């Protein structure tokens, strides 16, 4: 019997969509198809359409099906990294002369790809504070844009953009909206339902969830975009390996549990840090003091995510010392794994935006709050702040 997923909730879809027990053996977990090629029953006579793993692989297909079901989108396509997904979406749907309106706080690698690869290719790029709807309105009045590119919450300043308002505005101008939903994950936020055209993920983060795989994905309801993306995906080949797809399939099954715990821990950490004299500012959309809090309450559900950024009163030196003094939080790039991580964006994840309008403050620390015991996490941050004095 096949399940009607439209009638089920996210946690059920996450465990069952694309995960039917193996037809041959009854294995409850679908097999990992670790193969590059497939036997043909006569020239061009393919079994279930598979001929070569760059073009298609059952393990990747099961991940695509599962992710599309969780997102509530028609199509999901997995890639070998988040940046590969972004690259293929843009390259397959843009041409030289088109313009992108980008938020002024995004992952440094996204800005590097757009400014150092797409701009020389002939794509125009303008940067505004995308969380400011008036700034978006002004930009749309001045120029034609193929895409508005939104990260919400953004990396690393945790700004919140009203996806519904920006999408409605964009569509009046024939502009499409892409939301990088990596920080929220499909548990907390569904941009397609809010009017966005496409969603992208670094699945390396919450979806993989265990800091052991690099991956990316595009989710869309638009068939034409899906076909263009699938064509370039096969033509250029930035596909995930079957084992990577399998790891992400396993990650998705526990996504809801993990993201809720990440969010609860992060809120407790943010509230604790907000009361300390060593901390100049805590950036976390779950705090009532955050300028995007009301929008976040409306468009996110079940929490505000696991990333908390803090600016230290002691400046750059205190920030570096703090990042090097934690014992449970590991000093490392990335986020979204079960273990807590700490990093200094100006010197690490966002070093590539130094000297641009996206430059981040040098007293900023980004925490990826894991799912450990929250009292242990807070005690670790307290002792590190003490050592950073
Ligand atoms: C918000 C966001 N988008 C995209 C990426 C790029 O993803 P990947 O590192 O999987 O290529 C990252 C990576 O940190 C990210 O944080």
XYZ file of C-alpha atoms and ligand atoms in Angstrom:
405
model
C 0.000 0.000 0.000
C 1.367 3.445 -0.821
C 0.829 6.287 1.629
C -1.002 9.447 0.547
C 1.638 11.907 1.784
C -0.521 14.929 1.189
C -2.617 13.750 4.150
C 0.368 13.352 6.514
C 2.412 15.672 8.700
C 6.080 16.543 8.185
C 7.504 14.008 10.662
C 5.666 11.191 8.903
C 6.730 12.309 5.445
C 10.335 12.621 6.617
C 10.418 8.971 7.603
C 8.335 7.412 4.835
C 8.427 9.495 1.634
C 10.698 7.791 -0.908
C 11.601 5.201 1.731
C 9.487 2.182 0.765
C 10.975 -1.124 1.959
C 13.021 -2.916 -0.688
C 10.764 -4.781 -3.130
C 13.182 -7.726 -3.497
C 14.151 -8.495 0.105
C 11.748 -6.506 2.243
C 14.682 -4.633 3.812
C 13.018 -1.855 5.780
C 15.766 0.605 4.892
C 16.008 1.000 1.112
C 19.351 -0.253 -0.214
C 22.268 2.040 -0.919
C 22.794 1.774 -4.685
C 26.558 2.119 -4.758
C 26.902 1.823 -8.506
C 28.010 4.050 -11.360
C 26.238 2.088 -14.104
C 23.300 -0.289 -14.737
C 22.802 -3.465 -16.760
C 20.629 -2.907 -19.822
C 18.242 -5.657 -20.929
C 19.021 -4.959 -24.597
C 20.444 -1.760 -26.073
C 18.506 1.175 -24.623
C 16.188 -1.182 -22.747
C 16.650 0.281 -19.271
C 15.271 -0.990 -15.996
C 13.263 1.872 -14.436
C 15.088 4.401 -16.626
C 18.527 4.077 -15.018
C 21.610 4.000 -17.246
C 24.384 5.954 -15.469
C 24.600 7.455 -11.972
C 25.380 11.019 -13.089
C 21.996 10.940 -14.833
C 20.115 9.070 -12.122
C 20.542 6.881 -9.059
C 17.803 5.295 -6.921
C 19.394 6.431 -3.641
C 19.556 10.018 -4.885
C 15.985 9.724 -6.147
C 14.801 8.550 -2.751
C 16.452 11.592 -1.130
C 14.889 13.914 -3.728
C 11.439 12.428 -3.098
C 11.812 12.665 0.670
C 13.023 16.295 0.561
C 10.282 17.398 -1.848
C 7.678 15.818 0.447
C 9.026 17.547 3.555
C 9.233 20.890 1.778
C 5.788 20.498 0.243
C 7.320 21.170 -3.198
C 6.773 19.257 -6.443
C 10.443 18.761 -7.320
C 13.700 18.467 -5.381
C 17.114 17.941 -6.966
C 20.184 17.063 -4.924
C 23.697 18.335 -5.647
C 27.230 17.698 -4.460
C 27.229 20.937 -2.405
C 25.048 23.928 -1.608
C 27.143 26.115 -3.892
C 26.832 23.576 -6.725
C 23.025 23.792 -6.348
C 23.129 27.609 -6.424
C 25.482 27.592 -9.415
C 23.299 25.221 -11.437
C 20.049 27.037 -10.601
C 21.522 30.355 -11.747
C 23.456 29.075 -14.755
C 20.492 27.101 -16.077
C 17.991 29.956 -15.785
C 20.013 33.180 -16.321
C 21.803 34.657 -19.299
C 24.385 37.435 -19.514
C 22.609 40.783 -19.126
C 20.218 39.530 -16.417
C 20.452 41.063 -12.934
C 20.254 39.687 -9.403
C 19.263 41.651 -6.314
C 21.126 40.167 -3.376
C 20.732 40.655 0.363
C 23.660 42.432 2.003
C 24.098 39.649 4.533
C 24.603 36.239 2.959
C 27.009 33.335 3.200
C 30.411 34.588 1.994
C 30.729 31.781 -0.545
C 27.435 32.754 -2.192
C 28.667 36.322 -2.610
C 32.019 35.049 -3.923
C 30.264 32.867 -6.521
C 28.015 35.698 -7.674
C 30.571 38.495 -7.652
C 33.613 36.571 -8.895
C 32.018 34.097 -11.317
C 28.602 35.382 -12.415
C 29.464 39.088 -12.657
C 32.442 38.437 -14.996
C 30.083 36.181 -17.011
C 27.885 39.266 -17.578
C 25.240 39.010 -14.841
C 24.478 42.268 -12.998
C 24.553 42.218 -9.203
C 23.115 44.789 -6.806
C 23.239 44.471 -3.048
C 20.654 45.919 -0.637
C 19.404 45.266 2.863
C 16.825 42.747 1.717
C 15.155 42.731 5.152
C 14.100 46.320 4.421
C 11.036 46.068 2.143
C 11.336 49.756 1.160
C 14.897 49.198 -0.054
C 13.665 46.262 -2.164
C 10.836 48.406 -3.561
C 13.291 51.154 -4.514
C 15.637 48.698 -6.215
C 12.787 47.102 -8.197
C 11.648 50.536 -9.364
C 15.153 51.363 -10.602
C 16.095 48.093 -12.367
C 14.725 44.884 -13.853
C 15.807 41.837 -11.880
C 15.569 38.189 -12.850
C 15.979 37.146 -9.218
C 15.843 38.470 -5.697
C 18.096 36.309 -3.552
C 17.049 36.030 0.083
C 18.647 34.364 3.073
C 16.363 34.402 6.115
C 17.616 34.079 8.813
C 20.740 35.426 7.097
C 24.297 34.285 7.594
C 25.834 35.495 9.926
C 23.813 38.536 11.105
C 20.537 36.584 11.492
C 18.433 39.221 9.733
C 14.849 38.313 8.936
C 13.195 39.038 5.596
C 9.438 38.956 5.110
C 9.299 36.375 2.307
C 5.592 36.926 1.650
C 5.967 40.710 1.264
C 9.133 40.504 -0.859
C 7.648 37.787 -3.096
C 4.449 39.776 -3.685
C 6.492 42.858 -4.597
C 8.875 40.901 -6.821
C 6.060 39.238 -8.731
C 4.512 42.632 -9.564
C 7.751 43.271 -11.479
C 8.054 39.826 -13.072
C 10.983 39.025 -10.761
C 11.450 35.602 -9.175
C 12.427 35.014 -5.575
C 14.907 32.422 -4.373
C 15.135 31.701 -0.654
C 18.219 30.056 0.762
C 16.443 28.188 3.558
C 19.568 26.576 5.001
C 19.355 28.235 8.447
C 15.646 27.577 9.019
C 15.534 24.132 7.395
C 12.282 22.736 5.991
C 11.113 22.122 9.559
C 10.795 25.790 10.522
C 10.011 27.602 7.279
C 8.295 26.843 3.952
C 9.201 29.640 1.537
C 7.260 28.148 -1.402
C 4.043 28.480 0.628
C 4.966 32.092 1.361
C 5.232 32.859 -2.367
C 8.916 32.231 -3.139
C 9.645 30.603 -6.504
C 12.575 28.382 -5.596
C 14.286 27.187 -2.422
C 17.938 26.251 -2.126
C 19.767 24.410 0.631
C 23.197 23.646 1.802
C 22.141 20.172 2.967
C 25.589 19.985 4.564
C 23.945 21.744 7.512
C 20.721 20.694 9.295
C 19.521 18.223 6.656
C 22.680 16.089 6.775
C 22.825 17.100 10.406
C 25.915 15.209 11.559
C 28.810 17.167 9.995
C 29.771 14.166 7.881
C 28.543 15.072 4.398
C 28.622 18.025 1.988
C 25.533 18.487 -0.179
C 23.009 20.869 -1.636
C 19.519 20.917 -3.089
C 17.014 22.934 -5.088
C 13.278 22.637 -4.457
C 10.714 24.169 -6.800
C 7.152 23.797 -8.038
C 8.061 25.072 -11.495
C 8.428 22.326 -14.092
C 10.341 24.452 -16.610
C 12.948 25.358 -13.980
C 13.130 21.758 -12.822
C 13.814 20.586 -16.374
C 16.474 23.254 -16.991
C 18.181 22.441 -13.685
C 18.039 18.681 -14.321
C 19.528 19.163 -17.800
C 22.517 21.146 -16.503
C 22.876 18.835 -13.497
C 23.358 15.928 -15.894
C 25.377 17.907 -18.418
C 27.829 19.357 -15.880
C 27.659 16.566 -13.310
C 27.724 18.156 -9.820
C 25.703 15.270 -8.374
C 26.030 13.801 -4.869
C 27.576 10.347 -4.565
C 25.077 7.594 -3.670
C 26.540 7.269 -0.163
C 26.201 11.020 0.394
C 22.571 10.824 -0.718
C 22.008 7.919 1.658
C 23.527 9.815 4.600
C 21.253 12.752 3.882
C 18.244 10.472 3.617
C 19.070 9.202 7.086
C 19.571 12.769 8.316
C 16.157 13.882 7.091
C 14.405 11.205 9.129
C 15.414 12.886 12.416
C 15.390 16.466 11.154
C 12.303 17.602 13.026
C 13.512 16.249 16.377
C 16.952 17.749 15.950
C 15.858 21.168 14.713
C 13.412 21.586 17.587
C 16.143 20.746 20.092
C 18.663 23.006 18.289
C 16.107 25.823 18.448
C 15.248 25.340 22.129
C 18.940 25.212 23.073
C 19.734 28.261 20.931
C 16.949 30.307 22.511
C 18.197 29.455 26.004
C 21.789 30.343 25.004
C 20.662 33.627 23.404
C 18.627 34.619 26.457
C 21.533 33.818 28.767
C 24.141 35.718 26.725
C 21.855 38.758 26.341
C 22.154 39.426 30.081
C 25.974 39.406 30.275
C 28.212 42.529 30.462
C 30.872 40.956 28.164
C 28.280 40.808 25.383
C 27.512 43.961 23.398
C 24.695 42.440 21.360
C 23.012 39.083 20.766
C 21.595 38.497 17.298
C 18.844 35.871 17.435
C 15.370 36.168 15.875
C 13.806 34.368 18.844
C 14.589 37.324 21.126
C 11.826 39.916 21.380
C 14.495 42.599 21.034
C 15.389 41.366 17.512
C 14.048 43.780 14.857
C 12.701 40.861 12.783
C 11.126 39.003 15.711
C 7.473 39.639 14.762
C 8.029 38.532 11.164
C 9.970 35.485 12.356
C 7.098 34.516 14.681
C 4.748 34.701 11.717
C 6.820 32.934 9.061
C 8.778 30.399 11.120
C 7.033 27.695 13.086
C 8.338 25.597 15.956
C 11.462 27.665 16.687
C 13.968 30.151 15.318
C 16.862 27.867 14.415
C 20.115 26.836 16.035
C 22.420 29.698 15.050
C 23.101 32.542 17.468
C 25.530 35.378 16.701
C 27.031 37.624 19.363
C 29.066 40.799 19.282
C 31.513 41.104 22.147
C 32.021 44.305 24.108
C 35.789 43.626 24.171
C 36.104 43.880 20.358
C 38.072 41.650 17.966
C 40.627 40.421 20.489
C 37.960 39.323 22.954
C 36.043 37.630 20.122
C 39.102 35.649 18.984
C 39.977 34.667 22.552
C 36.367 33.593 23.206
C 36.319 31.446 20.057
C 39.556 29.765 21.138
C 38.504 29.170 24.743
C 35.431 26.953 24.552
C 35.734 23.259 25.364
C 32.403 21.788 24.257
C 31.833 24.203 21.354
C 34.407 23.212 18.716
C 36.223 25.949 16.805
C 35.177 25.116 13.246
C 33.351 26.439 10.184
C 29.893 25.161 9.185
C 26.760 24.684 11.272
C 23.723 22.478 11.707
C 25.438 19.353 13.037
C 24.487 17.748 16.335
C 27.657 19.104 17.966
C 28.031 22.773 18.917
C 30.481 24.843 16.864
C 31.934 28.310 17.325
C 33.595 30.514 14.709
C 34.802 34.034 13.932
C 33.042 34.930 10.634
C 35.325 37.868 9.724
C 38.357 35.561 9.697
C 36.661 32.305 8.708
C 33.362 31.786 6.828
C 33.090 35.394 5.674
C 36.746 36.224 5.041
C 35.938 36.433 1.303
C 33.604 39.435 1.834
C 36.223 41.582 3.602
C 36.326 45.042 2.051
C 32.882 44.681 0.404
C 29.448 45.973 1.493
C 28.928 42.524 3.051
C 31.861 42.863 5.452
C 30.944 41.574 8.919
C 31.927 43.158 12.262
C 35.198 41.843 13.666
C 33.784 41.498 17.202
C 31.219 39.007 15.856
C 31.118 35.342 16.874
C 28.736 32.822 15.307
C 27.553 29.881 17.379
C 25.978 26.793 15.890
C 24.187 25.538 18.968
C 24.073 21.754 18.980
C 21.778 19.310 20.703
C 23.930 18.629 23.772
C 22.628 19.376 27.280
C 21.941 23.101 27.301
C 23.260 23.687 30.844
C 26.599 22.228 29.779
C 26.644 24.516 26.730
C 25.911 27.621 28.780
C 28.559 26.693 31.367
C 31.089 26.262 28.529
C 30.284 29.689 27.062
C 30.512 31.287 30.528
C 33.960 29.853 31.227
C 35.170 30.897 27.751
C 33.906 34.462 28.269
C 35.725 34.547 31.597
C 38.965 33.464 29.883
C 38.433 36.036 27.115
C 38.462 38.985 29.560
C 23.336 29.861 4.013
C 24.303 29.043 3.219
N 24.047 28.818 1.916
C 24.892 28.093 1.153
C 26.060 27.569 1.669
C 26.980 26.787 0.769
O 26.819 25.431 0.998
P 27.975 24.324 0.809
O 29.048 24.655 1.780
O 27.265 23.048 1.082
O 28.441 24.459 -0.611
C 26.354 27.757 3.012
C 27.587 27.194 3.584
O 27.984 27.517 4.693
C 25.458 28.522 3.805
O 25.695 28.760 5.116
